[in-house]
Amino acid sequence: MGFLDYYKQFEGMPEEEVNARLRDQAAERKRKALSVVEPIDLSATTWPEYPHPAVVNAITYTARRGLHRYLDRSAGELRSELAHRHGLPEERAVVGDGAAQLLSSAAYALMDDALDELVTPWPSYGLYPVMAHRARAHAVPVQGYGVDAVLSAVNEHTRVVALCSPNDPTGELVQAGELRRLLEALPERVVVLLDEALADFADAQPVDASLALLDDFPRLLCFRSFSKAWGLAGLRVGYALGGPGSETLLEQLAPELGVNELAQAGALEALRSTGHLVERRVERVRGERARLLLELRSRDRIVATPSQANFVWLEAAGLDGAELVRRLDRVGVRVAGGGALGDPNHIRVAIHDGAATDRFLRALDGALA
Amino acid sequence: MPRTDPTDNGGLFVGRRPGTAPVKYRALPARGTHRRQQLDGGMAIAILVLMVFVCLLFFGPIPVAWLWIASRVQYAFNTISLAILIAFVGMLLTLMVGLRVLRRLDLTWILVRRAAGFDQRQGIMTRVFAYSAALAAILFFGWLILIAGPGSTLAPGQ
């Protein structure tokens, strides 16, 4: 280094040059931030948006009012609201820690022999075989979905039929007429647990169509949830509805010390003030579902099951589900692989909004190319 | 209740005060040995002395030199106006050149001070100019009062 060069290295940058460099760095940071495309998660069936502030406020209010005592073990206010909503007596509604807890409790209450069987179409909600196992009974998964498939598996050991409608993960629905046929065909000892956690999204029949059968069939129990269309999965609140004479059984399903006080408050406020919001969500999902199914049908390699839920169950010819999941994941679109849901050739894609649908379709086209 | 926290300024000063930013180099300078830094420290002092010398030129030698040149012009061309004009313009131009030299020395001084290991952010030219002016004023009035002006009154024979 020369004599003058040695001293020149101590020259500071002028302020303009420093500012220009800082501006360049800020622009680069901004460009990088904008170029990052956040992954989109279409693997869960829960609602992707935050709960309504009114619900959060109600929960906060309840928490501040005092959690040091049992305020309402029987969730009387919530039961009353639900019964009023569905036009049933309060005694025929029970609130639990999510529909899953109520379903498990029902299986436990109804099956007490090692030979007892729980029949369920398959693929379906993964909890059904688990709850049969916990009740020390057997699960009998029946390939396919529909009343005839179920009836073909019913025998003298069958005590419970667990039917998810719309079915998770296929999205298929048992219409009220078909359900009536099933109930009429089933022996007296068999109880049908109708899991309608996703019923709000169905448009093939009125949401409460199956509830009309409760009066005629005391062996039917309907289970609903606040985890899906109501967007309150974290609260773990669900409820069961039964026909005349089911009161005793329903009482057995309730948690021993009642439902969480905060969950009660959130669910109650949701029922009272966010009904219109849920209706808008449901309309949005129905519209996007129709568009997505139409788009999928126009692709030769894709076979999609007609869905009544907030997701679509599909397979790609020549590509197994796990590979399709991997290819979609590489472009930031996460979907649920069918391997864990009962069919490794399929994937389950949740429906959010138009932008999510467009992004999924672009990713799908890329994955199939 | 009065607030006593000096940092609680209501968000008025959200960044650094102007002019207090640390020096930013294009690349981290490779400093010399301790000996070299000591030499640079001595060189910085020498430059400072040189700056004081240049400043002092403004308050005596340069005006005197131009007055002498003007007197030669008056003698040669026998015109007072031209002499005044040349003295005025000459002094002004020399002052400008001197300031440029001073500024260059100041910048060099900053670099040498940094090379000597000091976090030197500002130059010293303004202070050198002010102190030189004060020194020149003291010297001038000393000369005026003690030697030139009152001398004839106190000592009428001179």
Short mmCIF file of N, CA, C and O in Angstrom, two decimals, chain A residues 56-176:
data_model
loop_
_atom_site.label_atom_id
_atom_site.label_comp_id
_atom_site.label_asym_id
_atom_site.label_seq_id
_atom_site.Cartn_x
_atom_site.Cartn_y
_atom_site.Cartn_z
N VAL A 56 -64.08 -13.39 21.25
CA VAL A 56 -62.89 -13.24 22.09
C VAL A 56 -63.22 -12.37 23.31
O VAL A 56 -62.79 -12.65 24.43
N ASN A 57 -63.98 -11.32 23.08
CA ASN A 57 -64.37 -10.43 24.19
C ASN A 57 -65.20 -11.18 25.23
O ASN A 57 -65.03 -10.98 26.43
N ALA A 58 -66.12 -12.00 24.75
CA ALA A 58 -66.97 -12.74 25.69
C ALA A 58 -66.13 -13.69 26.53
O ALA A 58 -66.36 -13.84 27.74
N ILE A 59 -65.15 -14.31 25.89
CA ILE A 59 -64.26 -15.23 26.64
C ILE A 59 -63.45 -14.45 27.67
O ILE A 59 -63.31 -14.86 28.82
N THR A 60 -62.94 -13.29 27.23
CA THR A 60 -62.14 -12.46 28.14
C THR A 60 -62.99 -12.00 29.33
O THR A 60 -62.55 -12.02 30.48
N TYR A 61 -64.22 -11.59 29.02
CA TYR A 61 -65.11 -11.13 30.09
C TYR A 61 -65.35 -12.24 31.11
O TYR A 61 -65.28 -12.02 32.33
N THR A 62 -65.58 -13.44 30.60
CA THR A 62 -65.83 -14.56 31.51
C THR A 62 -64.60 -14.87 32.35
O THR A 62 -64.70 -15.17 33.55
N ALA A 63 -63.43 -14.77 31.72
CA ALA A 63 -62.19 -15.05 32.45
C ALA A 63 -62.00 -14.05 33.57
O ALA A 63 -61.57 -14.40 34.68
N ARG A 64 -62.34 -12.79 33.30
CA ARG A 64 -62.16 -11.74 34.32
C ARG A 64 -63.20 -11.83 35.42
O ARG A 64 -62.98 -11.39 36.54
N ARG A 65 -64.37 -12.39 35.04
CA ARG A 65 -65.45 -12.47 36.03
C ARG A 65 -65.08 -13.45 37.14
O ARG A 65 -65.54 -13.33 38.25
N GLY A 66 -64.24 -14.40 36.80
CA GLY A 66 -63.81 -15.33 37.84
C GLY A 66 -63.86 -16.76 37.38
O GLY A 66 -64.92 -17.26 36.98
N LEU A 67 -62.69 -17.43 37.45
CA LEU A 67 -62.63 -18.84 37.05
C LEU A 67 -62.37 -19.72 38.27
O LEU A 67 -61.98 -20.87 38.13
N HIS A 68 -62.61 -19.18 39.44
CA HIS A 68 -62.29 -19.90 40.66
C HIS A 68 -63.42 -20.81 41.12
O HIS A 68 -63.32 -21.46 42.15
N ARG A 69 -64.52 -20.83 40.36
CA ARG A 69 -65.63 -21.67 40.79
C ARG A 69 -66.33 -22.25 39.55
O ARG A 69 -66.11 -21.78 38.44
N TYR A 70 -67.14 -23.30 39.77
CA TYR A 70 -67.94 -23.85 38.67
C TYR A 70 -69.17 -22.97 38.51
O TYR A 70 -70.02 -22.93 39.37
N LEU A 71 -69.24 -22.27 37.41
CA LEU A 71 -70.38 -21.36 37.23
C LEU A 71 -71.61 -22.09 36.72
O LEU A 71 -72.71 -21.91 37.21
N ASP A 72 -71.39 -22.95 35.72
CA ASP A 72 -72.55 -23.63 35.12
C ASP A 72 -72.09 -24.97 34.58
O ASP A 72 -71.68 -25.09 33.43
N ARG A 73 -72.15 -26.01 35.43
CA ARG A 73 -71.65 -27.33 35.02
C ARG A 73 -72.48 -27.93 33.89
O ARG A 73 -71.97 -28.68 33.07
N SER A 74 -73.74 -27.62 33.87
CA SER A 74 -74.61 -28.26 32.86
C SER A 74 -74.69 -27.44 31.59
O SER A 74 -75.42 -27.81 30.68
N ALA A 75 -73.93 -26.34 31.50
CA ALA A 75 -73.95 -25.46 30.32
C ALA A 75 -75.38 -25.12 29.94
O ALA A 75 -75.76 -25.16 28.76
N GLY A 76 -76.18 -24.78 30.96
CA GLY A 76 -77.61 -24.57 30.77
C GLY A 76 -77.94 -23.53 29.73
O GLY A 76 -78.81 -23.75 28.87
N GLU A 77 -77.23 -22.41 29.79
CA GLU A 77 -77.53 -21.32 28.87
C GLU A 77 -77.24 -21.72 27.42
O GLU A 77 -78.01 -21.45 26.50
N LEU A 78 -76.09 -22.38 27.25
CA LEU A 78 -75.70 -22.81 25.90
C LEU A 78 -76.64 -23.89 25.38
O LEU A 78 -77.06 -23.87 24.22
N ARG A 79 -77.00 -24.82 26.24
CA ARG A 79 -77.94 -25.88 25.84
C ARG A 79 -79.28 -25.27 25.43
O ARG A 79 -79.89 -25.68 24.43
N SER A 80 -79.71 -24.31 26.22
CA SER A 80 -80.99 -23.66 25.93
C SER A 80 -80.95 -22.97 24.57
O SER A 80 -81.88 -23.07 23.77
N GLU A 81 -79.83 -22.29 24.32
CA GLU A 81 -79.69 -21.59 23.04
C GLU A 81 -79.67 -22.57 21.87
O GLU A 81 -80.29 -22.34 20.82
N LEU A 82 -78.96 -23.68 22.07
CA LEU A 82 -78.88 -24.68 21.00
C LEU A 82 -80.23 -25.35 20.77
O LEU A 82 -80.65 -25.57 19.61
N ALA A 83 -80.90 -25.67 21.85
CA ALA A 83 -82.21 -26.31 21.72
C ALA A 83 -83.18 -25.39 21.01
O ALA A 83 -83.94 -25.82 20.11
N HIS A 84 -83.13 -24.12 21.37
CA HIS A 84 -84.00 -23.14 20.70
C HIS A 84 -83.66 -23.04 19.22
O HIS A 84 -84.53 -22.96 18.37
N ARG A 85 -82.38 -23.07 18.92
CA ARG A 85 -81.93 -22.94 17.54
C ARG A 85 -82.43 -24.10 16.68
O ARG A 85 -82.78 -23.92 15.52
N HIS A 86 -82.45 -25.30 17.26
CA HIS A 86 -82.83 -26.48 16.48
C HIS A 86 -84.28 -26.91 16.74
O HIS A 86 -84.71 -27.95 16.21
N GLY A 87 -84.99 -26.15 17.57
CA GLY A 87 -86.40 -26.46 17.82
C GLY A 87 -86.60 -27.75 18.58
O GLY A 87 -87.52 -28.53 18.26
N LEU A 88 -85.76 -28.01 19.56
CA LEU A 88 -85.85 -29.23 20.36
C LEU A 88 -85.94 -28.87 21.83
O LEU A 88 -85.49 -27.79 22.24
N PRO A 89 -86.47 -29.78 22.65
CA PRO A 89 -86.44 -29.52 24.10
C PRO A 89 -85.00 -29.51 24.61
O PRO A 89 -84.14 -30.22 24.07
N GLU A 90 -84.77 -28.73 25.63
CA GLU A 90 -83.41 -28.58 26.16
C GLU A 90 -82.82 -29.91 26.63
O GLU A 90 -81.61 -30.14 26.54
N GLU A 91 -83.68 -30.82 27.11
CA GLU A 91 -83.20 -32.09 27.65
C GLU A 91 -82.62 -32.99 26.56
O GLU A 91 -81.91 -33.95 26.85
N ARG A 92 -82.96 -32.68 25.31
CA ARG A 92 -82.48 -33.54 24.23
C ARG A 92 -81.23 -32.97 23.57
O ARG A 92 -80.86 -33.37 22.46
N ALA A 93 -80.60 -32.06 24.25
CA ALA A 93 -79.33 -31.51 23.76
C ALA A 93 -78.29 -31.63 24.88
O ALA A 93 -78.61 -31.44 26.05
N VAL A 94 -77.09 -31.97 24.52
CA VAL A 94 -76.01 -32.06 25.50
C VAL A 94 -74.75 -31.43 24.89
O VAL A 94 -74.49 -31.59 23.71
N VAL A 95 -74.03 -30.70 25.74
CA VAL A 95 -72.82 -30.02 25.27
C VAL A 95 -71.60 -30.75 25.80
O VAL A 95 -71.58 -31.19 26.96
N GLY A 96 -70.59 -30.90 24.95
CA GLY A 96 -69.38 -31.62 25.37
C GLY A 96 -68.13 -30.91 24.90
O GLY A 96 -68.18 -29.84 24.27
N ASP A 97 -66.99 -31.55 25.22
CA ASP A 97 -65.69 -30.98 24.83
C ASP A 97 -65.39 -31.34 23.38
O ASP A 97 -64.47 -32.11 23.08
N GLY A 98 -66.17 -30.82 22.50
CA GLY A 98 -66.02 -31.14 21.09
C GLY A 98 -66.88 -32.34 20.73
O GLY A 98 -67.19 -33.18 21.59
N ALA A 99 -67.25 -32.43 19.47
CA ALA A 99 -68.06 -33.56 19.03
C ALA A 99 -67.30 -34.88 19.23
O ALA A 99 -67.91 -35.92 19.51
N ALA A 100 -65.97 -34.81 19.12
CA ALA A 100 -65.17 -36.03 19.26
C ALA A 100 -65.33 -36.65 20.65
O ALA A 100 -65.47 -37.86 20.79
N GLN A 101 -65.34 -35.80 21.68
CA GLN A 101 -65.51 -36.33 23.05
C GLN A 101 -66.88 -36.96 23.21
O GLN A 101 -67.02 -38.03 23.82
N LEU A 102 -67.89 -36.31 22.65
CA LEU A 102 -69.24 -36.85 22.78
C LEU A 102 -69.37 -38.18 22.03
O LEU A 102 -70.01 -39.12 22.51
N LEU A 103 -68.75 -38.26 20.85
CA LEU A 103 -68.78 -39.50 20.08
C LEU A 103 -68.08 -40.62 20.85
O LEU A 103 -68.59 -41.75 20.92
N SER A 104 -66.93 -40.31 21.41
CA SER A 104 -66.20 -41.32 22.19
C SER A 104 -67.03 -41.79 23.38
O SER A 104 -67.09 -42.99 23.68
N SER A 105 -67.63 -40.81 24.06
CA SER A 105 -68.45 -41.16 25.23
C SER A 105 -69.63 -42.04 24.81
O SER A 105 -70.01 -42.98 25.53
N ALA A 106 -70.20 -41.73 23.66
CA ALA A 106 -71.34 -42.52 23.19
C ALA A 106 -70.91 -43.95 22.89
O ALA A 106 -71.60 -44.92 23.26
N ALA A 107 -69.77 -44.10 22.23
CA ALA A 107 -69.28 -45.45 21.92
C ALA A 107 -69.02 -46.22 23.21
O ALA A 107 -69.34 -47.41 23.33
N TYR A 108 -68.45 -45.52 24.19
CA TYR A 108 -68.12 -46.15 25.47
C TYR A 108 -69.41 -46.57 26.19
O TYR A 108 -69.48 -47.63 26.82
N ALA A 109 -70.42 -45.71 26.09
CA ALA A 109 -71.67 -46.00 26.80
C ALA A 109 -72.47 -47.12 26.13
O ALA A 109 -73.20 -47.85 26.79
N LEU A 110 -72.32 -47.23 24.81
CA LEU A 110 -73.17 -48.15 24.06
C LEU A 110 -72.56 -49.54 23.89
O LEU A 110 -73.28 -50.50 23.65
N MET A 111 -71.25 -49.62 23.97
CA MET A 111 -70.61 -50.91 23.72
C MET A 111 -69.93 -51.39 25.00
O MET A 111 -69.08 -50.70 25.55
N ASP A 112 -70.33 -52.57 25.46
CA ASP A 112 -69.75 -53.07 26.71
C ASP A 112 -69.29 -54.52 26.59
O ASP A 112 -68.92 -55.12 27.59
N ASP A 113 -69.29 -55.04 25.41
CA ASP A 113 -68.89 -56.43 25.21
C ASP A 113 -67.76 -56.48 24.19
O ASP A 113 -67.75 -55.70 23.22
N ALA A 114 -66.85 -57.41 24.40
CA ALA A 114 -65.71 -57.51 23.49
C ALA A 114 -66.14 -57.89 22.08
O ALA A 114 -65.41 -57.68 21.12
N LEU A 115 -67.33 -58.47 21.95
CA LEU A 115 -67.79 -58.88 20.61
C LEU A 115 -68.56 -57.76 19.90
O LEU A 115 -68.89 -57.88 18.72
N ASP A 116 -68.85 -56.69 20.64
CA ASP A 116 -69.62 -55.58 20.03
C ASP A 116 -68.84 -54.97 18.87
O ASP A 116 -67.61 -54.88 18.91
N GLU A 117 -69.58 -54.53 17.89
CA GLU A 117 -68.93 -53.98 16.70
C GLU A 117 -69.45 -52.58 16.39
O GLU A 117 -70.64 -52.29 16.59
N LEU A 118 -68.54 -51.80 15.91
CA LEU A 118 -68.89 -50.46 15.42
C LEU A 118 -68.65 -50.45 13.91
O LEU A 118 -67.52 -50.70 13.47
N VAL A 119 -69.69 -50.23 13.15
CA VAL A 119 -69.57 -50.25 11.69
C VAL A 119 -69.45 -48.82 11.19
O VAL A 119 -70.20 -47.93 11.62
N THR A 120 -68.50 -48.62 10.31
CA THR A 120 -68.35 -47.27 9.73
C THR A 120 -67.86 -47.40 8.29
O THR A 120 -67.05 -48.28 7.99
N PRO A 121 -68.36 -46.56 7.41
CA PRO A 121 -67.81 -46.55 6.06
C PRO A 121 -66.34 -46.15 6.11
O PRO A 121 -65.92 -45.46 7.04
N TRP A 122 -65.58 -46.54 5.11
CA TRP A 122 -64.16 -46.21 5.12
C TRP A 122 -63.68 -45.88 3.72
O TRP A 122 -64.12 -46.55 2.78
N PRO A 123 -62.87 -44.83 3.52
CA PRO A 123 -62.26 -43.97 4.54
C PRO A 123 -63.24 -43.00 5.17
O PRO A 123 -64.16 -42.50 4.52
N SER A 124 -63.00 -42.75 6.44
CA SER A 124 -63.84 -41.81 7.17
C SER A 124 -63.02 -41.23 8.32
O SER A 124 -61.79 -41.41 8.35
N TYR A 125 -63.70 -40.57 9.23
CA TYR A 125 -63.00 -39.89 10.32
C TYR A 125 -62.20 -40.92 11.14
O TYR A 125 -62.75 -41.92 11.61
N GLY A 126 -60.93 -40.64 11.33
CA GLY A 126 -60.02 -41.60 11.96
C GLY A 126 -60.33 -41.91 13.40
O GLY A 126 -59.80 -42.87 13.97
N LEU A 127 -61.19 -41.11 14.03
CA LEU A 127 -61.50 -41.33 15.44
C LEU A 127 -62.38 -42.58 15.65
O LEU A 127 -62.31 -43.21 16.71
N TYR A 128 -63.19 -42.94 14.65
CA TYR A 128 -64.18 -44.00 14.88
C TYR A 128 -63.53 -45.33 15.27
O TYR A 128 -63.95 -45.95 16.26
N PRO A 129 -62.53 -45.82 14.53
CA PRO A 129 -61.89 -47.06 14.98
C PRO A 129 -61.24 -46.92 16.36
O PRO A 129 -61.27 -47.85 17.16
N VAL A 130 -60.71 -45.72 16.63
CA VAL A 130 -60.04 -45.49 17.92
C VAL A 130 -61.04 -45.58 19.05
O VAL A 130 -60.80 -46.21 20.09
N MET A 131 -62.21 -44.97 18.86
CA MET A 131 -63.18 -44.96 19.96
C MET A 131 -63.78 -46.36 20.18
O MET A 131 -64.13 -46.72 21.31
N ALA A 132 -63.86 -47.14 19.12
CA ALA A 132 -64.32 -48.53 19.29
C ALA A 132 -63.29 -49.30 20.10
O ALA A 132 -63.63 -50.08 21.01
N HIS A 133 -62.03 -49.07 19.79
CA HIS A 133 -60.96 -49.77 20.49
C HIS A 133 -60.96 -49.38 21.97
O HIS A 133 -60.79 -50.24 22.85
N ARG A 134 -61.17 -48.08 22.25
CA ARG A 134 -61.18 -47.64 23.64
C ARG A 134 -62.35 -48.24 24.42
O ARG A 134 -62.28 -48.42 25.63
N ALA A 135 -63.44 -48.51 23.69
CA ALA A 135 -64.61 -49.11 24.35
C ALA A 135 -64.47 -50.63 24.42
O ALA A 135 -65.43 -51.33 24.76
N ARG A 136 -63.27 -51.13 24.06
CA ARG A 136 -62.97 -52.56 24.07
C ARG A 136 -63.88 -53.32 23.12
O ARG A 136 -64.26 -54.47 23.37
N ALA A 137 -64.23 -52.69 22.04
CA ALA A 137 -65.06 -53.34 21.02
C ALA A 137 -64.27 -53.39 19.70
O ALA A 137 -63.09 -53.07 19.67
N HIS A 138 -64.95 -53.78 18.64
CA HIS A 138 -64.28 -53.87 17.34
C HIS A 138 -64.82 -52.83 16.39
O HIS A 138 -66.01 -52.56 16.36
N ALA A 139 -63.92 -52.30 15.60
CA ALA A 139 -64.34 -51.41 14.52
C ALA A 139 -64.42 -52.23 13.24
O ALA A 139 -63.54 -53.05 12.97
N VAL A 140 -65.48 -52.02 12.50
CA VAL A 140 -65.64 -52.73 11.22
C VAL A 140 -65.71 -51.68 10.12
O VAL A 140 -66.78 -51.13 9.82
N PRO A 141 -64.56 -51.35 9.52
CA PRO A 141 -64.59 -50.38 8.43
C PRO A 141 -65.11 -51.02 7.15
O PRO A 141 -64.69 -52.11 6.78
N VAL A 142 -66.03 -50.34 6.51
CA VAL A 142 -66.64 -50.86 5.28
C VAL A 142 -66.18 -49.99 4.12
O VAL A 142 -66.36 -48.77 4.16
N GLN A 143 -65.56 -50.62 3.15
CA GLN A 143 -65.09 -49.85 2.01
C GLN A 143 -66.26 -49.22 1.27
O GLN A 143 -67.28 -49.87 1.02
N GLY A 144 -66.12 -47.95 0.95
CA GLY A 144 -67.18 -47.25 0.23
C GLY A 144 -68.05 -46.47 1.19
O GLY A 144 -67.92 -46.59 2.42
N TYR A 145 -68.92 -45.68 0.61
CA TYR A 145 -69.74 -44.81 1.44
C TYR A 145 -71.20 -44.95 0.97
O TYR A 145 -71.49 -44.89 -0.21
N GLY A 146 -72.07 -45.13 1.91
CA GLY A 146 -73.48 -45.23 1.54
C GLY A 146 -74.20 -46.22 2.43
O GLY A 146 -73.58 -47.01 3.14
N VAL A 147 -75.51 -46.15 2.36
CA VAL A 147 -76.34 -46.95 3.25
C VAL A 147 -76.16 -48.44 2.97
O VAL A 147 -76.04 -49.25 3.90
N ASP A 148 -76.12 -48.81 1.69
CA ASP A 148 -76.02 -50.23 1.36
C ASP A 148 -74.71 -50.84 1.85
O ASP A 148 -74.69 -51.98 2.33
N ALA A 149 -73.64 -50.07 1.72
CA ALA A 149 -72.34 -50.57 2.20
C ALA A 149 -72.40 -50.82 3.70
O ALA A 149 -71.89 -51.84 4.19
N VAL A 150 -73.04 -49.95 4.41
CA VAL A 150 -73.14 -50.10 5.87
C VAL A 150 -74.02 -51.31 6.21
O VAL A 150 -73.65 -52.15 7.04
N LEU A 151 -75.14 -51.38 5.56
CA LEU A 151 -76.08 -52.47 5.88
C LEU A 151 -75.47 -53.84 5.60
O LEU A 151 -75.76 -54.81 6.31
N SER A 152 -74.60 -53.88 4.59
CA SER A 152 -74.00 -55.17 4.25
C SER A 152 -73.08 -55.68 5.37
O SER A 152 -72.79 -56.87 5.44
N ALA A 153 -72.62 -54.76 6.21
CA ALA A 153 -71.68 -55.16 7.28
C ALA A 153 -72.37 -55.37 8.62
O ALA A 153 -71.72 -55.81 9.58
N VAL A 154 -73.63 -55.06 8.70
CA VAL A 154 -74.32 -55.17 9.98
C VAL A 154 -74.63 -56.64 10.27
O VAL A 154 -75.11 -57.36 9.39
N ASN A 155 -74.35 -57.07 11.50
CA ASN A 155 -74.68 -58.44 11.92
C ASN A 155 -75.19 -58.41 13.35
O ASN A 155 -75.45 -57.34 13.90
N GLU A 156 -75.24 -59.58 13.98
CA GLU A 156 -75.84 -59.64 15.33
C GLU A 156 -74.95 -58.98 16.40
O GLU A 156 -75.42 -58.70 17.51
N HIS A 157 -73.66 -58.72 16.06
CA HIS A 157 -72.76 -58.08 17.04
C HIS A 157 -72.74 -56.55 16.90
O HIS A 157 -72.18 -55.87 17.74
N THR A 158 -73.33 -56.06 15.83
CA THR A 158 -73.25 -54.62 15.59
C THR A 158 -74.08 -53.87 16.64
O THR A 158 -75.25 -54.17 16.85
N ARG A 159 -73.43 -52.93 17.29
CA ARG A 159 -74.13 -52.11 18.29
C ARG A 159 -74.21 -50.65 17.85
O ARG A 159 -75.14 -49.94 18.21
N VAL A 160 -73.20 -50.24 17.07
CA VAL A 160 -73.12 -48.82 16.70
C VAL A 160 -72.77 -48.69 15.22
O VAL A 160 -71.94 -49.45 14.72
N VAL A 161 -73.42 -47.74 14.57
CA VAL A 161 -73.00 -47.32 13.22
C VAL A 161 -72.56 -45.87 13.33
O VAL A 161 -73.34 -45.02 13.76
N ALA A 162 -71.30 -45.65 13.01
CA ALA A 162 -70.78 -44.27 13.03
C ALA A 162 -70.73 -43.75 11.62
O ALA A 162 -70.05 -44.31 10.76
N LEU A 163 -71.48 -42.70 11.40
CA LEU A 163 -71.62 -42.18 10.04
C LEU A 163 -71.25 -40.70 10.03
O LEU A 163 -71.86 -39.91 10.74
N CYS A 164 -70.27 -40.39 9.25
CA CYS A 164 -69.83 -39.00 9.15
C CYS A 164 -70.48 -38.39 7.91
O CYS A 164 -70.28 -38.89 6.80
N SER A 165 -71.23 -37.34 8.10
CA SER A 165 -71.97 -36.78 6.97
C SER A 165 -72.05 -35.26 7.09
O SER A 165 -72.70 -34.76 7.99
N PRO A 166 -71.38 -34.53 6.19
CA PRO A 166 -70.50 -34.96 5.11
C PRO A 166 -69.28 -35.69 5.65
O PRO A 166 -68.79 -35.37 6.73
N ASN A 167 -68.85 -36.65 4.87
CA ASN A 167 -67.79 -37.53 5.33
C ASN A 167 -66.42 -36.88 5.21
O ASN A 167 -66.09 -36.26 4.21
N ASP A 168 -65.67 -37.02 6.28
CA ASP A 168 -64.27 -36.60 6.27
C ASP A 168 -63.44 -37.86 6.08
O ASP A 168 -63.49 -38.75 6.92
N PRO A 169 -62.72 -38.04 4.99
CA PRO A 169 -62.21 -37.02 4.08
C PRO A 169 -62.87 -36.95 2.71
O PRO A 169 -62.43 -36.16 1.88
N THR A 170 -63.88 -37.74 2.42
CA THR A 170 -64.36 -37.79 1.02
C THR A 170 -65.34 -36.68 0.70
O THR A 170 -65.51 -36.34 -0.47
N GLY A 171 -65.99 -36.11 1.70
CA GLY A 171 -66.94 -35.03 1.47
C GLY A 171 -68.33 -35.50 1.07
O GLY A 171 -69.21 -34.68 0.80
N GLU A 172 -68.54 -36.82 1.05
CA GLU A 172 -69.85 -37.33 0.63
C GLU A 172 -70.89 -37.13 1.74
O GLU A 172 -70.55 -37.07 2.92
N LEU A 173 -72.14 -37.09 1.32
CA LEU A 173 -73.24 -36.79 2.25
C LEU A 173 -74.28 -37.90 2.19
O LEU A 173 -74.60 -38.42 1.10
N VAL A 174 -74.81 -38.26 3.34
CA VAL A 174 -75.97 -39.17 3.37
C VAL A 174 -77.22 -38.30 3.46
O VAL A 174 -77.40 -37.58 4.44
N GLN A 175 -78.02 -38.37 2.43
CA GLN A 175 -79.24 -37.55 2.41
C GLN A 175 -80.23 -38.07 3.46
O GLN A 175 -80.17 -39.24 3.85
N ALA A 176 -81.12 -37.19 3.89
CA ALA A 176 -82.06 -37.56 4.95
C ALA A 176 -82.89 -38.78 4.54
O ALA A 176 -83.19 -39.66 5.38
#
